[in-house]
Amino acid sequence: MRKTSIVLLLLINFTAFSQGFKERDSTFTDTVKNIRFNYKQLIIPGVLIGYGFWGIESGQIKSFNFQIRDEITENIDTKITVDDFSRYVPAVSVYALNAFGLKGKNNIRDRSVILATSTIFTLGSVMALKSITNIERPDGTTNNSFPSGHAAIAFAGAEFLYQEYKDQSIWYGVAGYAIATGTGLFRMYNNRHWLTDVAAGAGIGILSTKAAYWLNPYLTRKIFGKKERNSTSFLAPSYDGRQFRITFVKLF
């Protein structure tokens, strides 16, 4: 049985009225297709994260970290803080491209849920590992170097951009990963992270976004409901002799 729910939105004085409109909306639509769990998708992030953890214990990798740090501090004096902003560029680009009319794989609702889920996974993992590992930064300022949060956010955004626009062109994903890689390199350039920190952060970011896509259909059903329902909405203007009213009417 159809029910009618009427909600009064505006009660104002004005001399014009708006025409009603009708739209169809899907309470739940699984738009995340062709992104299913596959063990092969774990290889790249697994290798990056594994290398980062291996570097915590391996003397050889630690030595390599110090060699890179010494080379940077010896030949580079000026710091560039572009990494504080570039880490957000890949994720923001998804919404910017859509604003310019280039539609991605998912609608704004689904992609926002995906991005929020990925961000929670990324930041949760990074903060937990920082507190557990207590790795000193290359510049010696603090003991929360591992893993790189900047790299994690940047690579999470790069995977997000790749998944949303890979069907349009592979080069969107390439650009996103290039920016993420540059962010990681600048973290080392600025003497804030070791190579192993950046590698682990990159792996965590990529894996977090992949996990967000895998879980999105389940989360969307939980948040927005299981059944697809159609709704009709319109604005109904009225005049009682003294003032105009606009009433928002929604049928569902």
PDB file of C-alpha atoms in Angstrom:
ATOM      1  CA  MET A   1       0.000   0.000   0.000  1.00  0.00           C
ATOM      2  CA  ARG A   2       1.263   3.438  -0.897  1.00  0.00           C
ATOM      3  CA  LYS A   3       1.533   5.932   1.858  1.00  0.00           C
ATOM      4  CA  THR A   4       1.772   9.697   1.678  1.00  0.00           C
ATOM      5  CA  SER A   5       4.112  11.701   3.811  1.00  0.00           C
ATOM      6  CA  ILE A   6       3.782  15.488   3.686  1.00  0.00           C
ATOM      7  CA  VAL A   7       6.459  17.684   5.178  1.00  0.00           C
ATOM      8  CA  LEU A   8       6.206  21.469   5.324  1.00  0.00           C
ATOM      9  CA  LEU A   9       9.562  22.841   4.114  1.00  0.00           C
ATOM     10  CA  LEU A  10       9.014  26.539   3.689  1.00  0.00           C
ATOM     11  CA  LEU A  11       6.535  29.076   5.001  1.00  0.00           C
ATOM     12  CA  ILE A  12       7.567  32.426   3.528  1.00  0.00           C
ATOM     13  CA  ASN A  13       6.106  35.485   1.811  1.00  0.00           C
ATOM     14  CA  PHE A  14       6.987  35.818  -1.861  1.00  0.00           C
ATOM     15  CA  THR A  15       5.318  36.675  -5.163  1.00  0.00           C
ATOM     16  CA  ALA A  16       6.393  33.711  -7.269  1.00  0.00           C
ATOM     17  CA  PHE A  17       5.979  30.003  -7.083  1.00  0.00           C
ATOM     18  CA  SER A  18       7.940  27.029  -8.255  1.00  0.00           C
ATOM     19  CA  GLN A  19       6.644  24.355 -10.581  1.00  0.00           C
ATOM     20  CA  GLY A  20       6.371  20.851  -9.159  1.00  0.00           C
ATOM     21  CA  PHE A  21       8.775  18.204 -10.258  1.00  0.00           C
ATOM     22  CA  LYS A  22       8.799  14.465 -10.294  1.00  0.00           C
ATOM     23  CA  GLU A  23      11.783  12.206  -9.853  1.00  0.00           C
ATOM     24  CA  ARG A  24      12.518   8.576  -9.368  1.00  0.00           C
ATOM     25  CA  ASP A  25      14.968   7.606  -6.696  1.00  0.00           C
ATOM     26  CA  SER A  26      16.394   4.245  -5.781  1.00  0.00           C
ATOM     27  CA  THR A  27      16.744   3.640  -2.074  1.00  0.00           C
ATOM     28  CA  PHE A  28      19.213   0.902  -2.813  1.00  0.00           C
ATOM     29  CA  THR A  29      20.996   0.128  -6.023  1.00  0.00           C
ATOM     30  CA  ASP A  30      24.155  -1.926  -6.117  1.00  0.00           C
ATOM     31  CA  THR A  31      26.203   0.171  -8.502  1.00  0.00           C
ATOM     32  CA  VAL A  32      29.504  -1.302  -7.405  1.00  0.00           C
ATOM     33  CA  LYS A  33      29.891  -3.959 -10.058  1.00  0.00           C
ATOM     34  CA  ASN A  34      32.929  -5.773 -11.391  1.00  0.00           C
ATOM     35  CA  ILE A  35      34.804  -5.092  -8.140  1.00  0.00           C
ATOM     36  CA  ARG A  36      34.705  -8.413  -6.380  1.00  0.00           C
ATOM     37  CA  PHE A  37      37.165  -9.877  -3.924  1.00  0.00           C
ATOM     38  CA  ASN A  38      40.070 -11.623  -5.601  1.00  0.00           C
ATOM     39  CA  TYR A  39      43.218 -12.861  -3.906  1.00  0.00           C
ATOM     40  CA  LYS A  40      45.323 -11.463  -6.755  1.00  0.00           C
ATOM     41  CA  GLN A  41      44.280  -7.972  -5.670  1.00  0.00           C
ATOM     42  CA  LEU A  42      46.160  -8.535  -2.408  1.00  0.00           C
ATOM     43  CA  ILE A  43      49.536  -9.021  -4.074  1.00  0.00           C
ATOM     44  CA  ILE A  44      50.665  -5.423  -4.584  1.00  0.00           C
ATOM     45  CA  PRO A  45      49.459  -3.982  -1.253  1.00  0.00           C
ATOM     46  CA  GLY A  46      50.656  -7.148   0.495  1.00  0.00           C
ATOM     47  CA  VAL A  47      54.167  -6.784  -0.932  1.00  0.00           C
ATOM     48  CA  LEU A  48      54.327  -3.092   0.032  1.00  0.00           C
ATOM     49  CA  ILE A  49      53.101  -3.690   3.571  1.00  0.00           C
ATOM     50  CA  GLY A  50      55.332  -6.742   3.930  1.00  0.00           C
ATOM     51  CA  TYR A  51      58.377  -4.758   2.822  1.00  0.00           C
ATOM     52  CA  GLY A  52      57.575  -2.083   5.372  1.00  0.00           C
ATOM     53  CA  PHE A  53      57.306  -4.560   8.228  1.00  0.00           C
ATOM     54  CA  TRP A  54      60.376  -6.434   7.067  1.00  0.00           C
ATOM     55  CA  GLY A  55      62.314  -3.200   7.252  1.00  0.00           C
ATOM     56  CA  ILE A  56      61.544  -2.909  10.952  1.00  0.00           C
ATOM     57  CA  GLU A  57      63.636  -5.992  11.701  1.00  0.00           C
ATOM     58  CA  SER A  58      65.996  -6.337   8.733  1.00  0.00           C
ATOM     59  CA  GLY A  59      69.396  -4.759   9.243  1.00  0.00           C
ATOM     60  CA  GLN A  60      69.998  -4.632   5.511  1.00  0.00           C
ATOM     61  CA  ILE A  61      66.826  -2.692   4.800  1.00  0.00           C
ATOM     62  CA  LYS A  62      67.483  -0.412   7.764  1.00  0.00           C
ATOM     63  CA  SER A  63      70.910   0.290   6.314  1.00  0.00           C
ATOM     64  CA  PHE A  64      69.303   1.137   2.984  1.00  0.00           C
ATOM     65  CA  ASN A  65      66.922   3.508   4.781  1.00  0.00           C
ATOM     66  CA  PHE A  66      69.837   5.312   6.386  1.00  0.00           C
ATOM     67  CA  GLN A  67      71.695   5.551   3.079  1.00  0.00           C
ATOM     68  CA  ILE A  68      68.684   7.254   1.490  1.00  0.00           C
ATOM     69  CA  ARG A  69      68.292   9.572   4.476  1.00  0.00           C
ATOM     70  CA  ASP A  70      71.971  10.538   4.428  1.00  0.00           C
ATOM     71  CA  GLU A  71      71.879  11.169   0.689  1.00  0.00           C
ATOM     72  CA  ILE A  72      68.860  13.429   1.051  1.00  0.00           C
ATOM     73  CA  THR A  73      70.182  15.441   3.991  1.00  0.00           C
ATOM     74  CA  GLU A  74      73.580  15.829   2.331  1.00  0.00           C
ATOM     75  CA  ASN A  75      72.373  17.147  -1.008  1.00  0.00           C
ATOM     76  CA  ILE A  76      69.045  18.811  -0.227  1.00  0.00           C
ATOM     77  CA  ASP A  77      68.642  21.774   2.084  1.00  0.00           C
ATOM     78  CA  THR A  78      65.244  23.236   1.200  1.00  0.00           C
ATOM     79  CA  LYS A  79      62.054  21.501   2.277  1.00  0.00           C
ATOM     80  CA  ILE A  80      58.953  21.515   0.099  1.00  0.00           C
ATOM     81  CA  THR A  81      55.644  21.075   1.910  1.00  0.00           C
ATOM     82  CA  VAL A  82      53.553  20.293  -1.169  1.00  0.00           C
ATOM     83  CA  ASP A  83      52.973  16.804   0.260  1.00  0.00           C
ATOM     84  CA  ASP A  84      50.642  18.302   2.882  1.00  0.00           C
ATOM     85  CA  PHE A  85      48.242  19.135   0.039  1.00  0.00           C
ATOM     86  CA  SER A  86      49.050  16.612  -2.687  1.00  0.00           C
ATOM     87  CA  ARG A  87      47.898  13.703  -0.501  1.00  0.00           C
ATOM     88  CA  TYR A  88      44.292  14.849  -0.968  1.00  0.00           C
ATOM     89  CA  VAL A  89      44.459  15.520  -4.700  1.00  0.00           C
ATOM     90  CA  PRO A  90      43.589  12.021  -6.025  1.00  0.00           C
ATOM     91  CA  ALA A  91      40.431  11.663  -3.918  1.00  0.00           C
ATOM     92  CA  VAL A  92      39.284  15.244  -4.542  1.00  0.00           C
ATOM     93  CA  SER A  93      39.830  14.706  -8.273  1.00  0.00           C
ATOM     94  CA  VAL A  94      37.026  12.131  -8.327  1.00  0.00           C
ATOM     95  CA  TYR A  95      34.490  14.764  -7.284  1.00  0.00           C
ATOM     96  CA  ALA A  96      36.092  17.442  -9.457  1.00  0.00           C
ATOM     97  CA  LEU A  97      35.863  15.269 -12.568  1.00  0.00           C
ATOM     98  CA  ASN A  98      32.243  14.500 -11.814  1.00  0.00           C
ATOM     99  CA  ALA A  99      31.523  18.204 -11.332  1.00  0.00           C
ATOM    100  CA  PHE A 100      32.898  18.837 -14.823  1.00  0.00           C
ATOM    101  CA  GLY A 101      30.503  16.278 -16.265  1.00  0.00           C
ATOM    102  CA  LEU A 102      32.689  13.184 -16.403  1.00  0.00           C
ATOM    103  CA  LYS A 103      30.759  10.491 -14.562  1.00  0.00           C
ATOM    104  CA  GLY A 104      32.598   7.799 -12.681  1.00  0.00           C
ATOM    105  CA  LYS A 105      31.571   4.229 -11.963  1.00  0.00           C
ATOM    106  CA  ASN A 106      29.309   5.047  -9.017  1.00  0.00           C
ATOM    107  CA  ASN A 107      26.809   7.678  -8.040  1.00  0.00           C
ATOM    108  CA  ILE A 108      27.736  10.274  -5.437  1.00  0.00           C
ATOM    109  CA  ARG A 109      26.079   8.343  -2.617  1.00  0.00           C
ATOM    110  CA  ASP A 110      27.992   5.127  -3.200  1.00  0.00           C
ATOM    111  CA  ARG A 111      31.327   6.790  -3.858  1.00  0.00           C
ATOM    112  CA  SER A 112      30.981   8.867  -0.697  1.00  0.00           C
ATOM    113  CA  VAL A 113      30.273   5.752   1.367  1.00  0.00           C
ATOM    114  CA  ILE A 114      33.284   4.081  -0.248  1.00  0.00           C
ATOM    115  CA  LEU A 115      35.568   7.043   0.453  1.00  0.00           C
ATOM    116  CA  ALA A 116      34.374   7.327   4.053  1.00  0.00           C
ATOM    117  CA  THR A 117      34.921   3.592   4.623  1.00  0.00           C
ATOM    118  CA  SER A 118      38.368   3.720   3.039  1.00  0.00           C
ATOM    119  CA  THR A 119      39.337   6.735   5.150  1.00  0.00           C
ATOM    120  CA  ILE A 120      38.242   5.005   8.352  1.00  0.00           C
ATOM    121  CA  PHE A 121      40.231   1.893   7.483  1.00  0.00           C
ATOM    122  CA  THR A 122      43.278   3.921   6.449  1.00  0.00           C
ATOM    123  CA  LEU A 123      43.453   6.258   9.421  1.00  0.00           C
ATOM    124  CA  GLY A 124      42.545   3.521  11.894  1.00  0.00           C
ATOM    125  CA  SER A 125      45.331   1.258  10.646  1.00  0.00           C
ATOM    126  CA  VAL A 126      47.900   4.051  10.474  1.00  0.00           C
ATOM    127  CA  MET A 127      47.209   5.393  13.960  1.00  0.00           C
ATOM    128  CA  ALA A 128      47.197   1.924  15.497  1.00  0.00           C
ATOM    129  CA  LEU A 129      50.519   0.978  13.898  1.00  0.00           C
ATOM    130  CA  LYS A 130      52.146   4.283  14.808  1.00  0.00           C
ATOM    131  CA  SER A 131      51.325   3.733  18.472  1.00  0.00           C
ATOM    132  CA  ILE A 132      52.498   0.111  18.410  1.00  0.00           C
ATOM    133  CA  THR A 133      55.749   0.323  16.429  1.00  0.00           C
ATOM    134  CA  ASN A 134      57.228   3.569  17.859  1.00  0.00           C
ATOM    135  CA  ILE A 135      59.706   4.020  14.985  1.00  0.00           C
ATOM    136  CA  GLU A 136      61.785   7.177  15.158  1.00  0.00           C
ATOM    137  CA  ARG A 137      61.472   9.590  12.258  1.00  0.00           C
ATOM    138  CA  PRO A 138      64.545  10.250  10.078  1.00  0.00           C
ATOM    139  CA  ASP A 139      64.798  13.781  11.477  1.00  0.00           C
ATOM    140  CA  GLY A 140      64.631  12.449  15.044  1.00  0.00           C
ATOM    141  CA  THR A 141      61.683  14.598  16.089  1.00  0.00           C
ATOM    142  CA  THR A 142      59.149  11.931  17.133  1.00  0.00           C
ATOM    143  CA  ASN A 143      58.674   8.177  17.395  1.00  0.00           C
ATOM    144  CA  ASN A 144      55.628   7.789  15.160  1.00  0.00           C
ATOM    145  CA  SER A 145      57.254   7.358  11.780  1.00  0.00           C
ATOM    146  CA  PHE A 146      55.811   3.995  10.736  1.00  0.00           C
ATOM    147  CA  PRO A 147      53.769   3.968   8.553  1.00  0.00           C
ATOM    148  CA  SER A 148      53.444   7.178   6.559  1.00  0.00           C
ATOM    149  CA  GLY A 149      49.975   8.642   6.987  1.00  0.00           C
ATOM    150  CA  HIS A 150      50.476  11.040   4.076  1.00  0.00           C
ATOM    151  CA  ALA A 151      51.363   8.173   1.750  1.00  0.00           C
ATOM    152  CA  ALA A 152      48.455   6.078   3.021  1.00  0.00           C
ATOM    153  CA  ILE A 153      45.912   8.826   2.334  1.00  0.00           C
ATOM    154  CA  ALA A 154      47.430   9.616  -1.066  1.00  0.00           C
ATOM    155  CA  PHE A 155      47.457   6.003  -2.262  1.00  0.00           C
ATOM    156  CA  ALA A 156      43.977   5.351  -0.881  1.00  0.00           C
ATOM    157  CA  GLY A 157      42.807   8.296  -2.989  1.00  0.00           C
ATOM    158  CA  ALA A 158      44.766   7.073  -6.018  1.00  0.00           C
ATOM    159  CA  GLU A 159      43.089   3.656  -5.876  1.00  0.00           C
ATOM    160  CA  PHE A 160      39.746   5.416  -5.415  1.00  0.00           C
ATOM    161  CA  LEU A 161      40.368   7.524  -8.527  1.00  0.00           C
ATOM    162  CA  TYR A 162      41.520   4.472 -10.474  1.00  0.00           C
ATOM    163  CA  GLN A 163      38.462   2.405  -9.587  1.00  0.00           C
ATOM    164  CA  GLU A 164      36.018   5.178 -10.404  1.00  0.00           C
ATOM    165  CA  TYR A 165      37.509   6.200 -13.751  1.00  0.00           C
ATOM    166  CA  LYS A 166      39.475   3.230 -15.083  1.00  0.00           C
ATOM    167  CA  ASP A 167      36.611   2.446 -17.479  1.00  0.00           C
ATOM    168  CA  GLN A 168      36.800   5.987 -18.847  1.00  0.00           C
ATOM    169  CA  SER A 169      40.577   5.985 -19.249  1.00  0.00           C
ATOM    170  CA  ILE A 170      43.441   4.199 -17.548  1.00  0.00           C
ATOM    171  CA  TRP A 171      45.335   7.487 -17.494  1.00  0.00           C
ATOM    172  CA  TYR A 172      43.211   8.894 -14.687  1.00  0.00           C
ATOM    173  CA  GLY A 173      44.488   6.096 -12.488  1.00  0.00           C
ATOM    174  CA  VAL A 174      48.045   6.609 -13.718  1.00  0.00           C
ATOM    175  CA  ALA A 175      47.839  10.307 -12.847  1.00  0.00           C
ATOM    176  CA  GLY A 176      46.457   9.532  -9.400  1.00  0.00           C
ATOM    177  CA  TYR A 177      49.196   7.041  -8.626  1.00  0.00           C
ATOM    178  CA  ALA A 178      51.842   9.443  -9.960  1.00  0.00           C
ATOM    179  CA  ILE A 179      50.645  12.115  -7.520  1.00  0.00           C
ATOM    180  CA  ALA A 180      50.552   9.580  -4.677  1.00  0.00           C
ATOM    181  CA  THR A 181      54.079   8.423  -5.495  1.00  0.00           C
ATOM    182  CA  GLY A 182      55.245  12.018  -5.553  1.00  0.00           C
ATOM    183  CA  THR A 183      53.657  12.554  -2.140  1.00  0.00           C
ATOM    184  CA  GLY A 184      55.605   9.603  -0.745  1.00  0.00           C
ATOM    185  CA  LEU A 185      58.849  10.825  -2.278  1.00  0.00           C
ATOM    186  CA  PHE A 186      58.354  14.288  -0.810  1.00  0.00           C
ATOM    187  CA  ARG A 187      57.869  12.732   2.631  1.00  0.00           C
ATOM    188  CA  MET A 188      61.350  11.269   2.238  1.00  0.00           C
ATOM    189  CA  TYR A 189      62.655  14.459   0.630  1.00  0.00           C
ATOM    190  CA  ASN A 190      61.500  16.413   3.683  1.00  0.00           C
ATOM    191  CA  ASN A 191      63.242  13.894   5.947  1.00  0.00           C
ATOM    192  CA  ARG A 192      59.977  12.913   7.623  1.00  0.00           C
ATOM    193  CA  HIS A 193      59.795   9.257   6.648  1.00  0.00           C
ATOM    194  CA  TRP A 194      61.899   6.262   5.760  1.00  0.00           C
ATOM    195  CA  LEU A 195      61.344   4.371   2.517  1.00  0.00           C
ATOM    196  CA  THR A 196      59.773   1.513   4.487  1.00  0.00           C
ATOM    197  CA  ASP A 197      57.297   3.934   6.082  1.00  0.00           C
ATOM    198  CA  VAL A 198      56.169   5.141   2.665  1.00  0.00           C
ATOM    199  CA  ALA A 199      55.931   1.622   1.236  1.00  0.00           C
ATOM    200  CA  ALA A 200      53.804   0.386   4.136  1.00  0.00           C
ATOM    201  CA  GLY A 201      51.588   3.485   4.004  1.00  0.00           C
ATOM    202  CA  ALA A 202      51.042   2.987   0.272  1.00  0.00           C
ATOM    203  CA  GLY A 203      50.053  -0.633   0.780  1.00  0.00           C
ATOM    204  CA  ILE A 204      47.655   0.238   3.608  1.00  0.00           C
ATOM    205  CA  GLY A 205      45.992   2.963   1.529  1.00  0.00           C
ATOM    206  CA  ILE A 206      45.514   0.733  -1.517  1.00  0.00           C
ATOM    207  CA  LEU A 207      44.207  -2.170   0.534  1.00  0.00           C
ATOM    208  CA  SER A 208      41.840   0.073   2.501  1.00  0.00           C
ATOM    209  CA  THR A 209      40.183   1.359  -0.658  1.00  0.00           C
ATOM    210  CA  LYS A 210      39.910  -2.115  -2.159  1.00  0.00           C
ATOM    211  CA  ALA A 211      38.299  -3.342   1.058  1.00  0.00           C
ATOM    212  CA  ALA A 212      35.881  -0.401   0.956  1.00  0.00           C
ATOM    213  CA  TYR A 213      34.749  -1.426  -2.525  1.00  0.00           C
ATOM    214  CA  TRP A 214      34.374  -5.073  -1.525  1.00  0.00           C
ATOM    215  CA  LEU A 215      32.223  -4.125   1.457  1.00  0.00           C
ATOM    216  CA  ASN A 216      30.204  -1.364  -0.196  1.00  0.00           C
ATOM    217  CA  PRO A 217      27.206  -3.432  -1.363  1.00  0.00           C
ATOM    218  CA  TYR A 218      26.802  -4.856   2.140  1.00  0.00           C
ATOM    219  CA  LEU A 219      27.193  -1.448   3.827  1.00  0.00           C
ATOM    220  CA  THR A 220      24.801   0.206   1.393  1.00  0.00           C
ATOM    221  CA  ARG A 221      22.121  -2.382   2.085  1.00  0.00           C
ATOM    222  CA  LYS A 222      22.592  -1.881   5.819  1.00  0.00           C
ATOM    223  CA  ILE A 223      22.508   1.907   5.613  1.00  0.00           C
ATOM    224  CA  PHE A 224      19.923   2.544   2.900  1.00  0.00           C
ATOM    225  CA  GLY A 225      17.766  -0.597   2.991  1.00  0.00           C
ATOM    226  CA  LYS A 226      17.514  -3.827   1.083  1.00  0.00           C
ATOM    227  CA  LYS A 227      14.621  -3.252  -1.284  1.00  0.00           C
ATOM    228  CA  GLU A 228      14.528  -0.951  -4.237  1.00  0.00           C
ATOM    229  CA  ARG A 229      11.700   1.485  -3.881  1.00  0.00           C
ATOM    230  CA  ASN A 230      10.462   4.243  -6.124  1.00  0.00           C
ATOM    231  CA  SER A 231       9.520   7.627  -4.791  1.00  0.00           C
ATOM    232  CA  THR A 232       7.763  10.614  -6.272  1.00  0.00           C
ATOM    233  CA  SER A 233       8.416  14.101  -4.976  1.00  0.00           C
ATOM    234  CA  PHE A 234       7.031  17.476  -5.921  1.00  0.00           C
ATOM    235  CA  LEU A 235       6.572  21.022  -4.644  1.00  0.00           C
ATOM    236  CA  ALA A 236       2.963  22.189  -4.142  1.00  0.00           C
ATOM    237  CA  PRO A 237       2.468  25.993  -4.009  1.00  0.00           C
ATOM    238  CA  SER A 238      -0.623  27.403  -2.314  1.00  0.00           C
ATOM    239  CA  TYR A 239      -2.088  30.794  -1.425  1.00  0.00           C
ATOM    240  CA  ASP A 240      -4.537  31.490   1.413  1.00  0.00           C
ATOM    241  CA  GLY A 241      -5.241  35.133   0.600  1.00  0.00           C
ATOM    242  CA  ARG A 242      -2.439  36.507   2.760  1.00  0.00           C
ATOM    243  CA  GLN A 243       0.701  34.534   1.997  1.00  0.00           C
ATOM    244  CA  PHE A 244       2.164  31.972  -0.318  1.00  0.00           C
ATOM    245  CA  ARG A 245       3.241  28.550   0.895  1.00  0.00           C
ATOM    246  CA  ILE A 246       5.406  25.874  -0.646  1.00  0.00           C
ATOM    247  CA  THR A 247       4.798  22.343   0.561  1.00  0.00           C
ATOM    248  CA  PHE A 248       7.136  19.475  -0.213  1.00  0.00           C
ATOM    249  CA  VAL A 249       5.168  16.295  -0.935  1.00  0.00           C
ATOM    250  CA  LYS A 250       6.813  12.878  -1.081  1.00  0.00           C
ATOM    251  CA  LEU A 251       4.966   9.708  -2.085  1.00  0.00           C
ATOM    252  CA  PHE A 252       6.508   6.336  -1.258  1.00  0.00           C
TER     253      PHE A 252
END
